PDB file of C-alpha atoms in Angstrom:
ATOM      1  CA  ALA A   1      50.204  36.077  -3.792  1.00  0.00           C
ATOM      2  CA  MET A   2      50.675  32.400  -5.623  1.00  0.00           C
ATOM      3  CA  THR A   3      53.683  30.936  -4.654  1.00  0.00           C
ATOM      4  CA  ASN A   4      56.030  27.886  -5.887  1.00  0.00           C
ATOM      5  CA  ASP A   5      57.023  26.502  -2.486  1.00  0.00           C
ATOM      6  CA  THR A   6      56.444  23.633  -0.807  1.00  0.00           C
ATOM      7  CA  LEU A   7      53.785  23.783   0.640  1.00  0.00           C
ATOM      8  CA  ALA A   8      53.408  24.735   4.258  1.00  0.00           C
ATOM      9  CA  LEU A   9      51.228  21.650   6.053  1.00  0.00           C
ATOM     10  CA  THR A  10      48.766  22.400   8.812  1.00  0.00           C
ATOM     11  CA  PRO A  11      46.735  19.671  10.082  1.00  0.00           C
ATOM     12  CA  GLU A  12      43.175  22.260   9.816  1.00  0.00           C
ATOM     13  CA  THR A  13      44.576  22.992   6.048  1.00  0.00           C
ATOM     14  CA  LEU A  14      41.922  22.011   3.537  1.00  0.00           C
ATOM     15  CA  LEU A  15      44.109  21.487   0.953  1.00  0.00           C
ATOM     16  CA  VAL A  16      43.001  21.769  -2.502  1.00  0.00           C
ATOM     17  CA  PHE A  17      44.923  20.131  -5.941  1.00  0.00           C
ATOM     18  CA  ILE A  18      43.970  21.286  -9.220  1.00  0.00           C
ATOM     19  CA  ASP A  19      44.540  20.622 -12.857  1.00  0.00           C
ATOM     20  CA  GLU A  20      42.964  21.463 -15.795  1.00  0.00           C
ATOM     21  CA  THR A  21      42.924  19.939 -19.116  1.00  0.00           C
ATOM     22  CA  GLY A  22      41.994  20.725 -22.305  1.00  0.00           C
ATOM     23  CA  ASN A  23      41.936  24.901 -24.010  1.00  0.00           C
ATOM     24  CA  GLU A  24      40.011  27.726 -22.858  1.00  0.00           C
ATOM     25  CA  ASP A  25      39.624  28.805 -25.614  1.00  0.00           C
ATOM     26  CA  TYR A  26      38.599  26.006 -27.336  1.00  0.00           C
ATOM     27  CA  SER A  27      40.836  25.728 -29.876  1.00  0.00           C
ATOM     28  CA  ASP A  28      41.893  21.822 -30.155  1.00  0.00           C
ATOM     29  CA  PRO A  29      39.464  20.759 -32.818  1.00  0.00           C
ATOM     30  CA  LYS A  30      38.981  17.281 -31.898  1.00  0.00           C
ATOM     31  CA  ASN A  31      37.901  17.324 -27.928  1.00  0.00           C
ATOM     32  CA  PRO A  32      37.084  21.274 -27.938  1.00  0.00           C
ATOM     33  CA  THR A  33      37.190  21.182 -24.360  1.00  0.00           C
ATOM     34  CA  PHE A  34      38.192  23.306 -21.071  1.00  0.00           C
ATOM     35  CA  GLY A  35      37.854  22.231 -16.876  1.00  0.00           C
ATOM     36  CA  ARG A  36      39.075  21.503 -14.142  1.00  0.00           C
ATOM     37  CA  GLY A  37      39.258  18.641 -11.406  1.00  0.00           C
ATOM     38  CA  GLY A  38      40.980  17.572  -8.629  1.00  0.00           C
ATOM     39  CA  CYS A  39      41.000  16.590  -4.835  1.00  0.00           C
ATOM     40  CA  ALA A  40      40.626  17.947  -1.374  1.00  0.00           C
ATOM     41  CA  VAL A  41      41.463  16.786   1.760  1.00  0.00           C
ATOM     42  CA  LEU A  42      42.387  17.943   5.506  1.00  0.00           C
ATOM     43  CA  GLY A  43      45.716  18.428   6.149  1.00  0.00           C
ATOM     44  CA  ALA A  44      45.399  16.403   9.063  1.00  0.00           C
ATOM     45  CA  ASP A  45      43.855  13.252   6.714  1.00  0.00           C
ATOM     46  CA  TYR A  46      46.150  14.247   3.820  1.00  0.00           C
ATOM     47  CA  LYS A  47      49.544  11.468   4.174  1.00  0.00           C
ATOM     48  CA  ARG A  48      46.986   8.821   5.757  1.00  0.00           C
ATOM     49  CA  LEU A  49      43.998   9.442   2.908  1.00  0.00           C
ATOM     50  CA  ILE A  50      46.223  10.224   0.425  1.00  0.00           C
ATOM     51  CA  LYS A  51      49.964  10.597  -0.007  1.00  0.00           C
ATOM     52  CA  LYS A  52      50.741   7.088   1.080  1.00  0.00           C
ATOM     53  CA  PRO A  53      47.983   5.102  -0.494  1.00  0.00           C
ATOM     54  CA  TRP A  54      49.058   6.714  -3.484  1.00  0.00           C
ATOM     55  CA  ARG A  55      52.229   6.204  -3.381  1.00  0.00           C
ATOM     56  CA  LYS A  56      52.028   2.604  -2.315  1.00  0.00           C
ATOM     57  CA  MET A  57      49.613   1.501  -5.350  1.00  0.00           C
ATOM     58  CA  LYS A  58      52.357   3.173  -7.999  1.00  0.00           C
ATOM     59  CA  ARG A  59      55.254   1.110  -5.849  1.00  0.00           C
ATOM     60  CA  GLU A  60      52.562  -2.004  -5.917  1.00  0.00           C
ATOM     61  CA  LYS A  61      51.068  -1.512  -9.811  1.00  0.00           C
ATOM     62  CA  MET A  62      52.519   1.343 -11.533  1.00  0.00           C
ATOM     63  CA  GLY A  63      56.649   0.518 -11.832  1.00  0.00           C
ATOM     64  CA  GLY A  64      57.667   2.303  -9.015  1.00  0.00           C
ATOM     65  CA  ALA A  65      56.750   5.218  -6.302  1.00  0.00           C
ATOM     66  CA  ALA A  66      59.379   7.458  -8.128  1.00  0.00           C
ATOM     67  CA  LYS A  67      58.054   7.299 -11.995  1.00  0.00           C
ATOM     68  CA  PRO A  68      55.490   9.829 -13.014  1.00  0.00           C
ATOM     69  CA  PHE A  69      52.493   9.543 -13.120  1.00  0.00           C
ATOM     70  CA  HIS A  70      50.380  11.056 -16.575  1.00  0.00           C
ATOM     71  CA  ALA A  71      46.716  10.089 -16.995  1.00  0.00           C
ATOM     72  CA  THR A  72      47.389  10.349 -20.937  1.00  0.00           C
ATOM     73  CA  ALA A  73      50.361   8.753 -20.478  1.00  0.00           C
ATOM     74  CA  PHE A  74      48.310   5.871 -18.469  1.00  0.00           C
ATOM     75  CA  GLU A  75      45.744   5.836 -20.711  1.00  0.00           C
ATOM     76  CA  GLN A  76      47.583   5.333 -23.562  1.00  0.00           C
ATOM     77  CA  SER A  77      50.012   2.267 -22.741  1.00  0.00           C
ATOM     78  CA  ARG A  78      46.639   0.338 -23.096  1.00  0.00           C
ATOM     79  CA  PRO A  79      46.552  -0.333 -18.872  1.00  0.00           C
ATOM     80  CA  SER A  80      46.253  -3.430 -17.414  1.00  0.00           C
ATOM     81  CA  LYS A  81      43.279  -5.116 -15.422  1.00  0.00           C
ATOM     82  CA  LYS A  82      45.115  -5.004 -12.330  1.00  0.00           C
ATOM     83  CA  GLN A  83      46.301  -1.148 -13.173  1.00  0.00           C
ATOM     84  CA  ILE A  84      43.085  -0.193 -13.518  1.00  0.00           C
ATOM     85  CA  THR A  85      41.042  -2.261  -9.961  1.00  0.00           C
ATOM     86  CA  ALA A  86      44.028  -0.241  -8.307  1.00  0.00           C
ATOM     87  CA  ILE A  87      43.197   2.645  -9.325  1.00  0.00           C
ATOM     88  CA  ASN A  88      39.341   1.887  -8.488  1.00  0.00           C
ATOM     89  CA  ARG A  89      40.584   0.964  -5.170  1.00  0.00           C
ATOM     90  CA  PHE A  90      42.645   3.807  -4.485  1.00  0.00           C
ATOM     91  CA  LEU A  91      39.812   6.241  -5.790  1.00  0.00           C
ATOM     92  CA  GLN A  92      37.237   4.716  -2.626  1.00  0.00           C
ATOM     93  CA  GLN A  93      39.693   6.145  -0.145  1.00  0.00           C
ATOM     94  CA  PRO A  94      37.527   9.701   1.423  1.00  0.00           C
ATOM     95  CA  PHE A  95      38.573  12.914  -0.547  1.00  0.00           C
ATOM     96  CA  TRP A  96      36.752  14.864  -2.271  1.00  0.00           C
ATOM     97  CA  ARG A  97      36.543  14.793  -5.403  1.00  0.00           C
ATOM     98  CA  PHE A  98      35.728  17.850  -8.149  1.00  0.00           C
ATOM     99  CA  ALA A  99      35.755  17.973 -12.016  1.00  0.00           C
ATOM    100  CA  ALA A 100      34.059  21.148 -13.806  1.00  0.00           C
ATOM    101  CA  MET A 101      34.008  20.844 -17.533  1.00  0.00           C
ATOM    102  CA  SER A 102      32.871  23.234 -20.954  1.00  0.00           C
ATOM    103  CA  ASP A 103      33.260  22.819 -24.513  1.00  0.00           C
ATOM    104  CA  ALA A 104      32.561  24.981 -27.496  1.00  0.00           C
ATOM    105  CA  ARG A 105      29.094  24.555 -27.216  1.00  0.00           C
ATOM    106  CA  THR A 106      28.921  26.290 -23.556  1.00  0.00           C
ATOM    107  CA  GLU A 107      26.456  29.472 -23.558  1.00  0.00           C
ATOM    108  CA  LEU A 108      28.425  31.859 -21.773  1.00  0.00           C
ATOM    109  CA  PRO A 109      27.761  34.738 -19.871  1.00  0.00           C
ATOM    110  CA  PRO A 110      29.281  37.902 -21.983  1.00  0.00           C
ATOM    111  CA  GLY A 111      32.640  39.231 -21.217  1.00  0.00           C
ATOM    112  CA  ILE A 112      33.068  35.488 -19.190  1.00  0.00           C
ATOM    113  CA  ASP A 113      35.240  33.204 -21.269  1.00  0.00           C
ATOM    114  CA  GLY A 114      35.644  29.194 -20.124  1.00  0.00           C
ATOM    115  CA  HIS A 115      38.287  29.863 -17.924  1.00  0.00           C
ATOM    116  CA  ARG A 116      36.831  32.487 -15.859  1.00  0.00           C
ATOM    117  CA  ALA A 117      33.421  30.002 -15.608  1.00  0.00           C
ATOM    118  CA  ILE A 118      35.247  27.198 -14.853  1.00  0.00           C
ATOM    119  CA  SER A 119      37.452  29.635 -11.926  1.00  0.00           C
ATOM    120  CA  LEU A 120      33.903  30.438 -10.451  1.00  0.00           C
ATOM    121  CA  VAL A 121      32.875  26.788 -10.150  1.00  0.00           C
ATOM    122  CA  THR A 122      35.944  25.786  -8.758  1.00  0.00           C
ATOM    123  CA  VAL A 123      35.620  28.554  -6.359  1.00  0.00           C
ATOM    124  CA  ASN A 124      32.451  27.326  -6.124  1.00  0.00           C
ATOM    125  CA  PHE A 125      33.143  24.052  -4.846  1.00  0.00           C
ATOM    126  CA  VAL A 126      35.121  25.353  -2.500  1.00  0.00           C
ATOM    127  CA  ARG A 127      33.424  27.689  -0.777  1.00  0.00           C
ATOM    128  CA  LYS A 128      30.802  24.403   0.091  1.00  0.00           C
ATOM    129  CA  ARG A 129      33.322  21.817   0.994  1.00  0.00           C
ATOM    130  CA  VAL A 130      34.970  25.057   3.484  1.00  0.00           C
ATOM    131  CA  ALA A 131      31.315  25.744   5.036  1.00  0.00           C
ATOM    132  CA  THR A 132      31.286  21.892   5.720  1.00  0.00           C
ATOM    133  CA  TYR A 133      34.782  21.964   7.982  1.00  0.00           C
ATOM    134  CA  ASN A 134      34.408  23.638  11.529  1.00  0.00           C
ATOM    135  CA  ASN A 135      37.988  24.013  12.582  1.00  0.00           C
ATOM    136  CA  VAL A 136      39.535  24.527   9.199  1.00  0.00           C
ATOM    137  CA  THR A 137      42.201  27.852   9.397  1.00  0.00           C
ATOM    138  CA  ARG A 138      43.484  28.056   5.907  1.00  0.00           C
ATOM    139  CA  VAL A 139      42.936  27.013   2.377  1.00  0.00           C
ATOM    140  CA  ALA A 140      45.720  26.327   0.204  1.00  0.00           C
ATOM    141  CA  LEU A 141      45.047  26.333  -3.162  1.00  0.00           C
ATOM    142  CA  VAL A 142      47.569  23.809  -5.093  1.00  0.00           C
ATOM    143  CA  PHE A 143      47.808  24.203  -9.275  1.00  0.00           C
ATOM    144  CA  GLU A 144      49.833  22.749 -11.306  1.00  0.00           C
ATOM    145  CA  ALA A 145      51.664  25.089 -12.719  1.00  0.00           C
ATOM    146  CA  SER A 146      51.733  24.802 -16.954  1.00  0.00           C
ATOM    147  CA  GLY A 147      53.362  28.001 -17.598  1.00  0.00           C
ATOM    148  CA  ARG A 148      50.887  29.029 -20.290  1.00  0.00           C
ATOM    149  CA  GLY A 149      47.628  29.145 -17.935  1.00  0.00           C
ATOM    150  CA  ASP A 150      49.176  29.962 -14.355  1.00  0.00           C
ATOM    151  CA  GLU A 151      48.815  33.741 -15.871  1.00  0.00           C
ATOM    152  CA  LEU A 152      44.481  32.878 -16.210  1.00  0.00           C
ATOM    153  CA  VAL A 153      45.146  30.940 -13.156  1.00  0.00           C
ATOM    154  CA  LYS A 154      46.248  34.730 -11.432  1.00  0.00           C
ATOM    155  CA  ARG A 155      43.476  36.690 -13.413  1.00  0.00           C
ATOM    156  CA  ASP A 156      40.425  34.380 -12.324  1.00  0.00           C
ATOM    157  CA  LEU A 157      41.077  33.642  -9.266  1.00  0.00           C
ATOM    158  CA  ASP A 158      40.886  36.416  -6.064  1.00  0.00           C
ATOM    159  CA  LEU A 159      41.977  34.866  -3.569  1.00  0.00           C
ATOM    160  CA  ALA A 160      41.959  37.852  -0.985  1.00  0.00           C
ATOM    161  CA  ASN A 161      38.411  38.188  -2.047  1.00  0.00           C
ATOM    162  CA  MET A 162      37.105  34.650  -1.895  1.00  0.00           C
ATOM    163  CA  ASN A 163      35.265  35.392   1.049  1.00  0.00           C
ATOM    164  CA  LEU A 164      35.246  31.726   2.253  1.00  0.00           C
ATOM    165  CA  VAL A 165      33.703  31.471   5.529  1.00  0.00           C
ATOM    166  CA  ASN A 166      33.685  27.450   8.042  1.00  0.00           C
ATOM    167  CA  GLY A 167      31.477  25.747   9.519  1.00  0.00           C
ATOM    168  CA  SER A 168      31.893  27.734  12.963  1.00  0.00           C
ATOM    169  CA  GLY A 169      31.510  31.518  10.091  1.00  0.00           C
ATOM    170  CA  LYS A 170      34.868  31.990  10.846  1.00  0.00           C
ATOM    171  CA  HIS A 171      36.251  33.767   7.889  1.00  0.00           C
ATOM    172  CA  ILE A 172      39.328  31.778   5.911  1.00  0.00           C
ATOM    173  CA  GLY A 173      42.424  33.265   4.743  1.00  0.00           C
ATOM    174  CA  VAL A 174      42.913  31.364   0.881  1.00  0.00           C
ATOM    175  CA  GLU A 175      46.598  30.400  -0.424  1.00  0.00           C
ATOM    176  CA  GLY A 176      47.710  29.718  -3.850  1.00  0.00           C
ATOM    177  CA  CYS A 177      50.580  27.757  -4.991  1.00  0.00           C
ATOM    178  CA  PHE A 178      51.991  26.469  -9.029  1.00  0.00           C
ATOM    179  CA  MET A 179      53.929  23.670  -8.275  1.00  0.00           C
ATOM    180  CA  GLU A 180      55.812  21.405 -11.209  1.00  0.00           C
ATOM    181  CA  LYS A 181      54.521  17.768 -12.586  1.00  0.00           C
ATOM    182  CA  LYS A 182      58.066  16.673 -11.263  1.00  0.00           C
ATOM    183  CA  TYR A 183      57.610  16.680  -7.932  1.00  0.00           C
ATOM    184  CA  MET A 184      55.461  13.555  -8.386  1.00  0.00           C
ATOM    185  CA  GLU A 185      53.273  15.328  -5.647  1.00  0.00           C
ATOM    186  CA  PRO A 186      50.383  12.866  -4.930  1.00  0.00           C
ATOM    187  CA  GLY A 187      47.859  14.972  -4.481  1.00  0.00           C
ATOM    188  CA  LEU A 188      48.757  16.519  -8.121  1.00  0.00           C
ATOM    189  CA  GLU A 189      49.060  13.180  -9.632  1.00  0.00           C
ATOM    190  CA  VAL A 190      45.838  12.427  -8.350  1.00  0.00           C
ATOM    191  CA  ALA A 191      44.331  15.741  -9.423  1.00  0.00           C
ATOM    192  CA  ASP A 192      45.755  15.124 -13.002  1.00  0.00           C
ATOM    193  CA  LEU A 193      43.807  11.609 -13.011  1.00  0.00           C
ATOM    194  CA  ILE A 194      40.615  13.341 -12.414  1.00  0.00           C
ATOM    195  CA  ALA A 195      40.866  16.092 -14.853  1.00  0.00           C
ATOM    196  CA  HIS A 196      41.609  14.057 -17.527  1.00  0.00           C
ATOM    197  CA  THR A 197      38.665  11.291 -16.814  1.00  0.00           C
ATOM    198  CA  ALA A 198      36.223  14.784 -16.349  1.00  0.00           C
ATOM    199  CA  GLY A 199      38.267  15.068 -19.821  1.00  0.00           C
TER     200      GLY A 199
END
């Protein structure tokens, strides 16, 4: 079930942060796209690889760790060379990242809309990642809460039937949650950056 909790982290949880970009009905004439981007990391490595370096970068280069990061606003703020370099340096950290995009020209099978198609690609990414870890015991999908999109996420991501198997052949449970931007969770801010860049 999708909940709105804070993250209950175990070291063996594969955390997947996911953000959407565009409109699933391709209704924006300037940018008729829909997609998702995100990042994934083991619970054991989240603080070291994403949380601490991201907050440090925000503190030193983005006007403070307590200031929300929105990729769109950042891009419109005419970022300095130092800020862009800092983001690129952060992105050298060894964590998974993914993006899947579609646009008004994407040919979709009958009965499959853009949201469902991108959801299938997202699940596929997670399935492939889980298979590379022998010790993963759970997967936590963390979606940026969007109000409008949350119902579609529930429609298209059937957590109970994802059928994820880790590298040791064990079936892995999946939980999902929505988190609001105001919590400034570093993984979600990074997902926003990746989704926006892909879009």
